[in-house]
Coordinates of C-alpha atoms in Angstrom, one line a residue:
X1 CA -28.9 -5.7 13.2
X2 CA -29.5 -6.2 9.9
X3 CA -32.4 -6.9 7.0
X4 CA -33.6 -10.1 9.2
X5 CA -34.8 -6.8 11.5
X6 CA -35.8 -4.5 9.2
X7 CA -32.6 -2.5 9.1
X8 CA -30.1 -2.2 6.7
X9 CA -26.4 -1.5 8.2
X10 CA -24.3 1.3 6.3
X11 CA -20.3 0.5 6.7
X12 CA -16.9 2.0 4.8
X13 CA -13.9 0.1 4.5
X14 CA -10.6 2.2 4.5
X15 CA -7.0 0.9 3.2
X16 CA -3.4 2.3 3.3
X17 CA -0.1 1.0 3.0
X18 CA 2.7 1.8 5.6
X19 CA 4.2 4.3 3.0
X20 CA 1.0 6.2 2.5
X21 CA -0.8 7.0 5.9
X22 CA -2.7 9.6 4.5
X23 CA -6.0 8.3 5.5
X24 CA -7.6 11.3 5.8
X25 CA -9.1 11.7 2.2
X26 CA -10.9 8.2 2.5
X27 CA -12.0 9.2 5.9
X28 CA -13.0 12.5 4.9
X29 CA -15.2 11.2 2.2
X30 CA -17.2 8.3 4.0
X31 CA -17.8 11.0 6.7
X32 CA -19.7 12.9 4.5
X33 CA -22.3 9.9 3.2
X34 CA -22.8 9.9 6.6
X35 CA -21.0 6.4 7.7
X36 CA -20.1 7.2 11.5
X37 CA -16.1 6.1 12.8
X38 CA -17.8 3.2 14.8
X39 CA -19.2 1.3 11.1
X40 CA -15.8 2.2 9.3
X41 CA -13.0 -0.3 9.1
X42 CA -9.8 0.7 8.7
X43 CA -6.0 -1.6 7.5
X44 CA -2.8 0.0 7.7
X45 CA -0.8 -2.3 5.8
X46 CA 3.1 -2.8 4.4
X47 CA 3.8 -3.4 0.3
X48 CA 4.6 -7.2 0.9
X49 CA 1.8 -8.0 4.1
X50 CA -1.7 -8.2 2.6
X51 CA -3.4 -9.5 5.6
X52 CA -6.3 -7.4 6.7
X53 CA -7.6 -8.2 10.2
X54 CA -10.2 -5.2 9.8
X55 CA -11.5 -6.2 6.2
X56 CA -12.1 -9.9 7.1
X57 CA -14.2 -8.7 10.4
X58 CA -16.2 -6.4 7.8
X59 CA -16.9 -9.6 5.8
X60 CA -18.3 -11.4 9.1
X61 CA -20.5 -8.5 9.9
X62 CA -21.6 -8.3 6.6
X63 CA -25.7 -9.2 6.0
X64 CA -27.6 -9.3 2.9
X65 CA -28.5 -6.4 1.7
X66 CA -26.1 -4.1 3.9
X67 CA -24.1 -1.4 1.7
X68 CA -19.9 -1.0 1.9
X69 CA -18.6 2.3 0.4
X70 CA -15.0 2.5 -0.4
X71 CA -13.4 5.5 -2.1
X72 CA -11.9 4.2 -4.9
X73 CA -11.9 0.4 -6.7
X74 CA -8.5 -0.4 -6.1
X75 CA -9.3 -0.6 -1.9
X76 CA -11.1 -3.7 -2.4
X77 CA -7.6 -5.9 -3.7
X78 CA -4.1 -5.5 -4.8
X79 CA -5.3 -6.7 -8.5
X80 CA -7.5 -7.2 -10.9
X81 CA -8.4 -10.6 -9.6
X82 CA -8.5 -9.9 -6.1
X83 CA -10.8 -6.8 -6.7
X84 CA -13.1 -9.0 -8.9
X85 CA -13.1 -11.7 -6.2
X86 CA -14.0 -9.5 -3.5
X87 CA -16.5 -8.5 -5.6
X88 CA -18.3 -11.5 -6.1
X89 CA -18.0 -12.7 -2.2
X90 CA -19.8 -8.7 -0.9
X91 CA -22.4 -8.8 -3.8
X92 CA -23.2 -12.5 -5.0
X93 CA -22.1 -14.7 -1.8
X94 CA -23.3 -12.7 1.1
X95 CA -25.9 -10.3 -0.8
X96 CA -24.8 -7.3 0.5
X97 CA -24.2 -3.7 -2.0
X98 CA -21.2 -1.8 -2.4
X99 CA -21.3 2.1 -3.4
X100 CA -17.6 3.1 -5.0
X101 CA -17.7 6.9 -4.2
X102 CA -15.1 7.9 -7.2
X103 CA -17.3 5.8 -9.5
X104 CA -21.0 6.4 -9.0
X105 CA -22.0 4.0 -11.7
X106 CA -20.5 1.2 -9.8
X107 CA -23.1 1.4 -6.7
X108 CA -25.3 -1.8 -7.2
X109 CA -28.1 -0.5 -5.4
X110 CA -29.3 1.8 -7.8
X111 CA -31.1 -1.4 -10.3
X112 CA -31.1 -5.0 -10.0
X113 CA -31.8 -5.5 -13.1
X114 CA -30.1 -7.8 -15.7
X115 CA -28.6 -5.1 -18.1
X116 CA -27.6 -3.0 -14.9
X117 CA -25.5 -5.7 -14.1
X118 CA -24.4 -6.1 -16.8
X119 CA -22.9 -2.6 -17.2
X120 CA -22.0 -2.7 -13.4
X121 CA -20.0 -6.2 -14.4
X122 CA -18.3 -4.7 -17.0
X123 CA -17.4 -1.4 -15.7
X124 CA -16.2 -3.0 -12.7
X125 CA -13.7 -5.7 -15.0
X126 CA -12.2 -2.5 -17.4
X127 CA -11.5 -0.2 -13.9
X128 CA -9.9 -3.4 -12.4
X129 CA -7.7 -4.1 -15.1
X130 CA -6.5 -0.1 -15.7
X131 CA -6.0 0.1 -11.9
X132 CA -3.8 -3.0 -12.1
X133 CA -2.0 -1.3 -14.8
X134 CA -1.8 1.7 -13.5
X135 CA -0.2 0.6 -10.6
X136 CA 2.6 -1.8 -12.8
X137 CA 3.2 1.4 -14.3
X138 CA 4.2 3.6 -11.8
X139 CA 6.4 0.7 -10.2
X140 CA 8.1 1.0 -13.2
X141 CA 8.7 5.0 -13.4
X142 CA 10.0 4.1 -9.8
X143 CA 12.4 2.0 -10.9
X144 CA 13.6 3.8 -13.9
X145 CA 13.5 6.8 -11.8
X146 CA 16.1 5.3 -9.4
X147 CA 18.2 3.8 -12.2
X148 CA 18.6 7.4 -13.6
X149 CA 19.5 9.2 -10.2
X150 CA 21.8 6.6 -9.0
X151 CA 23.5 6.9 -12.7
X152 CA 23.5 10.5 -11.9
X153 CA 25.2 9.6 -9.3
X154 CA 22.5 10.1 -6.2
X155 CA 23.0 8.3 -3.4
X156 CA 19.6 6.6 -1.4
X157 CA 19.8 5.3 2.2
X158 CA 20.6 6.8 4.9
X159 CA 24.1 9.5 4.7
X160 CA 26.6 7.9 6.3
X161 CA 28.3 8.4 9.7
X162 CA 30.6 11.6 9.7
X163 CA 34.3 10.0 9.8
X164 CA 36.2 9.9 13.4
X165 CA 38.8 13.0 13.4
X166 CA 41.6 10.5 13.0
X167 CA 40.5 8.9 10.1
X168 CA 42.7 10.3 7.9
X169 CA 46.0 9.6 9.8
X170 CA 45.0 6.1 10.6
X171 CA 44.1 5.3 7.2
X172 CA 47.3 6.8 5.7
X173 CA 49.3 4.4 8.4
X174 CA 47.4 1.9 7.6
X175 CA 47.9 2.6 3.2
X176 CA 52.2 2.6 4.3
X177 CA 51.7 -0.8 6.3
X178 CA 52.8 0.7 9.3
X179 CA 49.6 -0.9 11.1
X180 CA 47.4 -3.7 10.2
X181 CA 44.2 -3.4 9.0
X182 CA 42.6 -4.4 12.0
X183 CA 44.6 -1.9 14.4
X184 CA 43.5 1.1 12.1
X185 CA 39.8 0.4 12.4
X186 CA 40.0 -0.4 16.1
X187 CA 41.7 3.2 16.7
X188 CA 38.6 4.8 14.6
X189 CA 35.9 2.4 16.2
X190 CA 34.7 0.8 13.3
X191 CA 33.9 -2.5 12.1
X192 CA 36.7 -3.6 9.8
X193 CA 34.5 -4.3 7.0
X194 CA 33.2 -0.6 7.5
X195 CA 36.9 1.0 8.0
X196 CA 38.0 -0.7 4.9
X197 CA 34.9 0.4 2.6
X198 CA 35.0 4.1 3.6
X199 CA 38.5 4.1 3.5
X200 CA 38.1 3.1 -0.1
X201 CA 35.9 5.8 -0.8
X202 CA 38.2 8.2 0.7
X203 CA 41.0 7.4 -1.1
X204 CA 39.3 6.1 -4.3
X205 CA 40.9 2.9 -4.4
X206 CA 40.2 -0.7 -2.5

């Protein structure tokens, strides 16, 4: 049903990424404007996989003049680009309004007129662009996060398998030549590959 019919359909559109499954403050918040579980539509999604199954059905359900709330601008596409594109297809392609909850002033059913949209335009551009560049910069605090722990020495991954009891015998066989290589990480049940790098951590040496 839809403005054909005389009724205007109310829908939220939810996003997380595999790392972040806390959907709950999204949820939490389209609850209380009153959108019921049934007209919300929800992707779960990893860093590199932007496909969105539940979005796209949105956008086919979609009539003029329905209303989308999402919590927050950056929901709507992984950059500035996408955002503004996705934008333009919800408001100028298929007519239909979106409400940002965070950002009351970007909720394009308040006024159609020309200097609304205008604000709502440029509003919309300057909170794409910082959320873009917000999210460069925390990939960047990652990275030079890591790069200081691992010069501190922290290890990342999973710890490594506690060594067989007769590690240490074996390996110092296998340091004199008494037994080859291969023999030594047979008798701890190891890959050789993984019996010569831990023995090289053990001892300090290749």
């Amino acid at each position: 049903m839809n403005i054909e019919s005389g009724i205007i359909r109310t829908y939220g559109y939810v996003r997380v990424s595999s790392r972040d499954q806390n959907e709950d403050r999204q949820l939490i918040a389209l609850h209380e404007l009153g959108v019921s579980d049934g007209d919300i539509f929800m992707d779960k999604q990893s860093g590199k996989d932007f496909n969105r199954p539940q979005y796209q059905k949105l956008l086919s359900m979609l009539k003029k003049r329905d209303v989308v709330y999402v919590k927050s601008i950056d929901r709507l596409g992984r950059n500035y680009e996408e955002i503004l594109e996705q934008w333009r297809i919800i408001t100028k392609k298929i007519g239909a309004d979106i409400v940002v909850i965070d950002m009351p002033i970007l909720d394009t059913r308040t006024d159609r007129n020309l200097m609304a949209t205008f604000i709502c335009d440029t509003v919309l551009s300057v909170l794409s662009f910082v959320a873009e560049n917000e999210r460069g910069n925390i990939k960047q605090r990652q990275a030079e996060g890591i790069a200081a722990a691992k010069a501190r020495g922290v290890r990342f991954g999973r710890p490594p398998k506690p060594l067989p009891e007769n590690f240490p015998s074996v390996c110092q066989r296998w340091k004199a030549g008494k037994i080859t290589g291969l023999a030594a990480a047979a008798e701890c049940g190891m890959p050789m590959s993984t019996f010569r790098y831990r023995a090289a951590q053990e001892t300090g040496s290749p």
